[in-house]
């Protein structure tokens, strides 16, 4: 989770939304990313999508052996990618500031570990307080 938090902090320093993610296979980070919608003018580069993109093209077997760490509960788009690739476990930093598609993930057999990490919660609360318009644009409110 520390690497995902580092990614979120990078995004914040770049003027973006502080959500980070890492994809781990057999204890080794194979993809890292952070929300880069603002920085890249992207409609889809959430932290999880960026980490998957940066991991590159992988076989289905690899995805089925991975753990995805993300600082915030995955939205519908990111949850869809998790289900599509068969990632069996997601470790979530927090779901207090935003509850994603956790029920859908669980229904598909994905194991979720929600940490309610204080650093993740504080980073998102501070960002949402300072940039509500940007947050609402990203999350679709």
PDB file of C-alpha atoms in Angstrom:
ATOM      1  CA  UNK A   1       0.000   0.000   0.000  1.00  0.00           C
ATOM      2  CA  UNK A   2       2.913   2.337   0.622  1.00  0.00           C
ATOM      3  CA  UNK A   3       3.811   2.254  -3.077  1.00  0.00           C
ATOM      4  CA  UNK A   4       0.198   3.093  -4.004  1.00  0.00           C
ATOM      5  CA  UNK A   5       0.273   6.021  -1.564  1.00  0.00           C
ATOM      6  CA  UNK A   6       3.546   7.210  -3.144  1.00  0.00           C
ATOM      7  CA  UNK A   7       1.804   7.141  -6.525  1.00  0.00           C
ATOM      8  CA  UNK A   8      -1.116   9.159  -5.140  1.00  0.00           C
ATOM      9  CA  UNK A   9       1.315  11.729  -3.745  1.00  0.00           C
ATOM     10  CA  UNK A  10       3.005  11.981  -7.176  1.00  0.00           C
ATOM     11  CA  UNK A  11      -0.346  12.721  -8.745  1.00  0.00           C
ATOM     12  CA  UNK A  12      -1.044  15.439  -6.198  1.00  0.00           C
ATOM     13  CA  UNK A  13       2.367  17.041  -6.796  1.00  0.00           C
ATOM     14  CA  UNK A  14       1.620  17.036 -10.544  1.00  0.00           C
ATOM     15  CA  UNK A  15      -1.615  18.969  -9.938  1.00  0.00           C
ATOM     16  CA  UNK A  16      -3.833  15.918 -10.315  1.00  0.00           C
ATOM     17  CA  UNK A  17      -6.185  13.863  -8.195  1.00  0.00           C
ATOM     18  CA  UNK A  18      -4.339  11.915  -5.469  1.00  0.00           C
ATOM     19  CA  UNK A  19      -5.292   8.312  -6.192  1.00  0.00           C
ATOM     20  CA  UNK A  20      -2.560   5.735  -6.689  1.00  0.00           C
ATOM     21  CA  UNK A  21      -2.381   2.071  -7.498  1.00  0.00           C
ATOM     22  CA  UNK A  22       0.113  -0.741  -7.974  1.00  0.00           C
ATOM     23  CA  UNK A  23      -0.271  -4.180  -9.530  1.00  0.00           C
ATOM     24  CA  UNK A  24       1.712  -6.884  -7.722  1.00  0.00           C
ATOM     25  CA  UNK A  25       2.619 -10.342  -9.005  1.00  0.00           C
ATOM     26  CA  UNK A  26       4.380 -12.819  -6.723  1.00  0.00           C
ATOM     27  CA  UNK A  27       5.378 -10.041  -4.325  1.00  0.00           C
ATOM     28  CA  UNK A  28       6.862  -7.789  -7.011  1.00  0.00           C
ATOM     29  CA  UNK A  29       5.347  -4.573  -8.367  1.00  0.00           C
ATOM     30  CA  UNK A  30       4.810  -5.024 -12.105  1.00  0.00           C
ATOM     31  CA  UNK A  31       2.729  -1.906 -12.736  1.00  0.00           C
ATOM     32  CA  UNK A  32       2.419   1.454 -10.993  1.00  0.00           C
ATOM     33  CA  UNK A  33       0.155   4.350 -11.699  1.00  0.00           C
ATOM     34  CA  UNK A  34      -1.809   7.302 -10.463  1.00  0.00           C
ATOM     35  CA  UNK A  35      -4.809   9.265 -11.610  1.00  0.00           C
ATOM     36  CA  UNK A  36      -3.600  11.360 -14.548  1.00  0.00           C
ATOM     37  CA  UNK A  37      -6.884  12.668 -15.947  1.00  0.00           C
ATOM     38  CA  UNK A  38      -5.875  16.268 -15.275  1.00  0.00           C
ATOM     39  CA  UNK A  39      -2.236  15.942 -16.304  1.00  0.00           C
ATOM     40  CA  UNK A  40      -2.978  14.109 -19.575  1.00  0.00           C
ATOM     41  CA  UNK A  41      -6.438  15.483 -20.331  1.00  0.00           C
ATOM     42  CA  UNK A  42      -7.590  11.852 -20.207  1.00  0.00           C
ATOM     43  CA  UNK A  43     -11.078  10.501 -19.718  1.00  0.00           C
ATOM     44  CA  UNK A  44      -9.901   7.124 -18.394  1.00  0.00           C
ATOM     45  CA  UNK A  45      -6.547   7.340 -16.616  1.00  0.00           C
ATOM     46  CA  UNK A  46      -7.663   6.583 -13.089  1.00  0.00           C
ATOM     47  CA  UNK A  47      -4.948   5.177 -10.830  1.00  0.00           C
ATOM     48  CA  UNK A  48      -5.926   1.549 -11.405  1.00  0.00           C
ATOM     49  CA  UNK A  49      -6.184   1.976 -15.172  1.00  0.00           C
ATOM     50  CA  UNK A  50      -2.776   3.696 -15.247  1.00  0.00           C
ATOM     51  CA  UNK A  51      -1.182   0.872 -13.236  1.00  0.00           C
ATOM     52  CA  UNK A  52      -2.671  -1.729 -15.601  1.00  0.00           C
ATOM     53  CA  UNK A  53      -1.505   0.253 -18.629  1.00  0.00           C
ATOM     54  CA  UNK A  54       2.000   0.598 -17.203  1.00  0.00           C
ATOM     55  CA  UNK A  55       2.183  -3.134 -16.468  1.00  0.00           C
ATOM     56  CA  UNK A  56       1.901  -3.700 -20.202  1.00  0.00           C
ATOM     57  CA  UNK A  57       0.325  -6.567 -22.049  1.00  0.00           C
ATOM     58  CA  UNK A  58       0.221  -9.657 -19.821  1.00  0.00           C
ATOM     59  CA  UNK A  59      -1.175 -13.149 -20.138  1.00  0.00           C
ATOM     60  CA  UNK A  60      -4.473 -13.958 -18.444  1.00  0.00           C
ATOM     61  CA  UNK A  61      -2.612 -16.322 -16.101  1.00  0.00           C
ATOM     62  CA  UNK A  62      -0.506 -13.463 -14.722  1.00  0.00           C
ATOM     63  CA  UNK A  63      -3.540 -11.268 -13.983  1.00  0.00           C
ATOM     64  CA  UNK A  64      -5.200 -14.180 -12.172  1.00  0.00           C
ATOM     65  CA  UNK A  65      -2.179 -14.326  -9.836  1.00  0.00           C
ATOM     66  CA  UNK A  66      -2.003 -10.595  -9.058  1.00  0.00           C
ATOM     67  CA  UNK A  67      -3.056  -8.332  -6.235  1.00  0.00           C
ATOM     68  CA  UNK A  68      -4.091  -4.773  -7.042  1.00  0.00           C
ATOM     69  CA  UNK A  69      -3.456  -2.143  -4.361  1.00  0.00           C
ATOM     70  CA  UNK A  70      -5.364   1.107  -4.672  1.00  0.00           C
ATOM     71  CA  UNK A  71      -5.673   4.064  -2.335  1.00  0.00           C
ATOM     72  CA  UNK A  72      -9.411   4.499  -3.016  1.00  0.00           C
ATOM     73  CA  UNK A  73     -12.325   2.140  -3.607  1.00  0.00           C
ATOM     74  CA  UNK A  74     -12.448   1.344  -7.356  1.00  0.00           C
ATOM     75  CA  UNK A  75     -15.082   3.067  -9.501  1.00  0.00           C
ATOM     76  CA  UNK A  76     -17.257   1.205 -12.029  1.00  0.00           C
ATOM     77  CA  UNK A  77     -14.685   1.555 -14.825  1.00  0.00           C
ATOM     78  CA  UNK A  78     -11.764   0.303 -12.756  1.00  0.00           C
ATOM     79  CA  UNK A  79     -13.861  -2.460 -11.207  1.00  0.00           C
ATOM     80  CA  UNK A  80     -14.821  -3.562 -14.706  1.00  0.00           C
ATOM     81  CA  UNK A  81     -11.142  -3.869 -15.636  1.00  0.00           C
ATOM     82  CA  UNK A  82     -10.449  -5.842 -12.441  1.00  0.00           C
ATOM     83  CA  UNK A  83     -13.256  -8.260 -13.325  1.00  0.00           C
ATOM     84  CA  UNK A  84     -12.315  -8.412 -17.011  1.00  0.00           C
ATOM     85  CA  UNK A  85      -8.750  -9.453 -16.238  1.00  0.00           C
ATOM     86  CA  UNK A  86      -9.705 -11.763 -13.379  1.00  0.00           C
ATOM     87  CA  UNK A  87      -7.610 -10.058 -10.711  1.00  0.00           C
ATOM     88  CA  UNK A  88      -8.566 -12.089  -7.629  1.00  0.00           C
ATOM     89  CA  UNK A  89      -7.677  -9.666  -4.817  1.00  0.00           C
ATOM     90  CA  UNK A  90      -7.819  -5.918  -4.314  1.00  0.00           C
ATOM     91  CA  UNK A  91      -6.422  -4.111  -1.280  1.00  0.00           C
ATOM     92  CA  UNK A  92      -8.226  -0.790  -0.842  1.00  0.00           C
ATOM     93  CA  UNK A  93      -6.721   2.060   1.149  1.00  0.00           C
ATOM     94  CA  UNK A  94     -10.099   3.519   2.020  1.00  0.00           C
ATOM     95  CA  UNK A  95     -13.766   3.677   1.043  1.00  0.00           C
ATOM     96  CA  UNK A  96     -14.871   6.402   3.424  1.00  0.00           C
ATOM     97  CA  UNK A  97     -14.624   9.298   0.945  1.00  0.00           C
ATOM     98  CA  UNK A  98     -15.899   7.201  -1.984  1.00  0.00           C
ATOM     99  CA  UNK A  99     -17.520   3.780  -2.153  1.00  0.00           C
ATOM    100  CA  UNK A 100     -16.931   2.165  -5.505  1.00  0.00           C
ATOM    101  CA  UNK A 101     -18.301  -1.043  -6.960  1.00  0.00           C
ATOM    102  CA  UNK A 102     -17.263  -3.245  -4.064  1.00  0.00           C
ATOM    103  CA  UNK A 103     -20.496  -5.273  -4.058  1.00  0.00           C
ATOM    104  CA  UNK A 104     -20.074  -6.097  -7.763  1.00  0.00           C
ATOM    105  CA  UNK A 105     -16.464  -7.142  -7.192  1.00  0.00           C
ATOM    106  CA  UNK A 106     -17.400  -9.383  -4.273  1.00  0.00           C
ATOM    107  CA  UNK A 107     -20.249 -10.892  -6.291  1.00  0.00           C
ATOM    108  CA  UNK A 108     -17.660 -11.895  -8.909  1.00  0.00           C
ATOM    109  CA  UNK A 109     -15.481 -13.564  -6.280  1.00  0.00           C
ATOM    110  CA  UNK A 110     -12.886 -10.817  -5.870  1.00  0.00           C
ATOM    111  CA  UNK A 111     -11.425 -10.713  -2.373  1.00  0.00           C
ATOM    112  CA  UNK A 112     -11.407  -7.168  -1.006  1.00  0.00           C
ATOM    113  CA  UNK A 113      -9.368  -5.970   1.941  1.00  0.00           C
ATOM    114  CA  UNK A 114     -10.393  -2.458   3.000  1.00  0.00           C
ATOM    115  CA  UNK A 115      -7.753  -0.919   5.259  1.00  0.00           C
ATOM    116  CA  UNK A 116      -9.372   2.441   6.148  1.00  0.00           C
ATOM    117  CA  UNK A 117      -5.829   3.803   6.117  1.00  0.00           C
ATOM    118  CA  UNK A 118      -5.590   7.175   7.833  1.00  0.00           C
ATOM    119  CA  UNK A 119      -3.131   8.607   5.305  1.00  0.00           C
ATOM    120  CA  UNK A 120      -5.391   7.662   2.383  1.00  0.00           C
ATOM    121  CA  UNK A 121      -8.490   9.106   4.073  1.00  0.00           C
ATOM    122  CA  UNK A 122      -6.763  12.370   5.012  1.00  0.00           C
ATOM    123  CA  UNK A 123      -5.232  12.825   1.555  1.00  0.00           C
ATOM    124  CA  UNK A 124      -8.626  12.448  -0.155  1.00  0.00           C
ATOM    125  CA  UNK A 125     -10.560  14.550   2.378  1.00  0.00           C
ATOM    126  CA  UNK A 126      -8.050  17.386   2.048  1.00  0.00           C
ATOM    127  CA  UNK A 127      -8.131  17.193  -1.734  1.00  0.00           C
ATOM    128  CA  UNK A 128     -11.947  17.119  -1.911  1.00  0.00           C
ATOM    129  CA  UNK A 129     -12.168  20.106   0.479  1.00  0.00           C
ATOM    130  CA  UNK A 130      -9.687  22.126  -1.637  1.00  0.00           C
ATOM    131  CA  UNK A 131     -10.903  21.027  -5.094  1.00  0.00           C
ATOM    132  CA  UNK A 132     -14.580  19.984  -4.982  1.00  0.00           C
ATOM    133  CA  UNK A 133     -15.206  20.871  -8.637  1.00  0.00           C
ATOM    134  CA  UNK A 134     -12.292  18.777  -9.854  1.00  0.00           C
ATOM    135  CA  UNK A 135     -13.299  15.872  -7.605  1.00  0.00           C
ATOM    136  CA  UNK A 136     -16.902  15.998  -8.828  1.00  0.00           C
ATOM    137  CA  UNK A 137     -15.730  16.124 -12.448  1.00  0.00           C
ATOM    138  CA  UNK A 138     -13.571  13.037 -11.966  1.00  0.00           C
ATOM    139  CA  UNK A 139     -16.081  10.996 -10.007  1.00  0.00           C
ATOM    140  CA  UNK A 140     -19.028  12.006 -12.165  1.00  0.00           C
ATOM    141  CA  UNK A 141     -21.167  13.817  -9.587  1.00  0.00           C
TER     142      UNK A 141
END
